[in-house]
Tab-separated table of C-alpha atoms in Angstrom:
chain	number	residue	atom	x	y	z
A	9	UNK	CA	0.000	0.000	0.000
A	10	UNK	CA	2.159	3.325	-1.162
A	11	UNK	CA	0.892	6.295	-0.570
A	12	UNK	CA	2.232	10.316	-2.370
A	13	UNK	CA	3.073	12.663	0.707
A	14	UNK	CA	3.679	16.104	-0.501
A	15	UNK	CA	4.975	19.299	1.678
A	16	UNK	CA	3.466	22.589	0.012
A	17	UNK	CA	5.302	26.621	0.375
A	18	UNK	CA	7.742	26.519	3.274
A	19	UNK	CA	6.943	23.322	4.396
A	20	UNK	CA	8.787	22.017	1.405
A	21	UNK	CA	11.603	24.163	2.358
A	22	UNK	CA	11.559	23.221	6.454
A	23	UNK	CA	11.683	19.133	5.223
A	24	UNK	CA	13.491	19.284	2.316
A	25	UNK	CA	11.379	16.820	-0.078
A	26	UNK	CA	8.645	18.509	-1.820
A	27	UNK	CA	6.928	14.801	-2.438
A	28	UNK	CA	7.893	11.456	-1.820
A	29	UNK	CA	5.919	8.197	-1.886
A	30	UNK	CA	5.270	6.170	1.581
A	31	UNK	CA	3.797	2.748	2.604
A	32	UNK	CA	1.391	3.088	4.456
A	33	UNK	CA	-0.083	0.972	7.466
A	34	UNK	CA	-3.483	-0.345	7.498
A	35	UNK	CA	-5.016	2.384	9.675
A	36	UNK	CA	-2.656	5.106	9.224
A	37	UNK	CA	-4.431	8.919	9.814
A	38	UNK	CA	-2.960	11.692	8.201
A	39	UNK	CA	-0.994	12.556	11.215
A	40	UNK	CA	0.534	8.872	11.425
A	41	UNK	CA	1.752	10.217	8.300
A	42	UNK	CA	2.941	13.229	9.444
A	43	UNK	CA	4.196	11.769	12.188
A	44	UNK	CA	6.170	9.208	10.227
A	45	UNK	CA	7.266	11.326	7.356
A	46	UNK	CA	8.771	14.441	9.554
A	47	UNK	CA	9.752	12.412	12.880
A	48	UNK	CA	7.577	15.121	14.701
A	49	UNK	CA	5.015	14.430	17.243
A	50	UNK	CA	3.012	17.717	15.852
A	51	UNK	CA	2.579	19.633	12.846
A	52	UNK	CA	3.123	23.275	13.477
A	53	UNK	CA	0.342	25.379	14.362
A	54	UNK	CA	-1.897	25.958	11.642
A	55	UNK	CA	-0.557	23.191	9.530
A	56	UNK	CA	-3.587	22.081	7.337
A	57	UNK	CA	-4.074	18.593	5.440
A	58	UNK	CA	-6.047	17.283	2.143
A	59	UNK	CA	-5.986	14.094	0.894
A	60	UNK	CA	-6.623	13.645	-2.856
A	61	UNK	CA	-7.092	17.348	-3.276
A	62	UNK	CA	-9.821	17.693	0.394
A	63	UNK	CA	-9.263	19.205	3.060
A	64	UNK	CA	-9.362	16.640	5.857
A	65	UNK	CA	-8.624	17.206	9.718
A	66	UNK	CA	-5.778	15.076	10.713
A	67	UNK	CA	-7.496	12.061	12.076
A	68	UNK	CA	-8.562	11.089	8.623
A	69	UNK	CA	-8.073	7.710	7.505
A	70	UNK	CA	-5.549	7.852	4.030
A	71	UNK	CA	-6.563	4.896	2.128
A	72	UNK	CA	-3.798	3.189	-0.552
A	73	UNK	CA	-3.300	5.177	-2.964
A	74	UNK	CA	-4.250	8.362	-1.717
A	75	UNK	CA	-2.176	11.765	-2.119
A	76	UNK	CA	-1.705	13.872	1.448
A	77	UNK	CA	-0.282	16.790	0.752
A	78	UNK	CA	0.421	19.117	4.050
A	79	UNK	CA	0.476	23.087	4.282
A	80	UNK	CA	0.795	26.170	5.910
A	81	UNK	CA	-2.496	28.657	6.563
A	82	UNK	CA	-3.107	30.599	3.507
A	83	UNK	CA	-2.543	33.951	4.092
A	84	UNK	CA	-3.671	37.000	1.985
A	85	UNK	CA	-3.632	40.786	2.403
């Protein structure tokens, strides 16, 4: 079961891979991802999450296949 993890704007920049592709476990949320991709407990505050393009909250369930793609609040001004 593989998986496409993707780090968006400076989150790209603060883990160095932009995308790379994961196995995932059978129950794995999104932050089981995050947790396993970065080696951090937390994503910073703010951090959102969409899988396959939706926004999900971080206890979503990523199903094979599936692209997570993590990223800072949008900001605007």
């Amino acid at each position: 079961m593989v998986i496409k993890v993707k780090f968006l704007a400076s989150l790209a920049e603060c883990y160095d891979d932009k995308e790379v592709l994961f196995r995932k476990n059978e129950e794995d949320s999104a932050l089981d991802i995050w947790i396993r991709s970065t080696g951090e407990q937390r994503p910073p505050e703010g951090t959102l999450c969409a899988v396959n393009f939706k926004k999900v909250e971080f206890d979503n369930v990523v199903h094979d296949e599936d692209e997570v793609a993590f990223f800072p609040p949008v900001t605007g001004g």
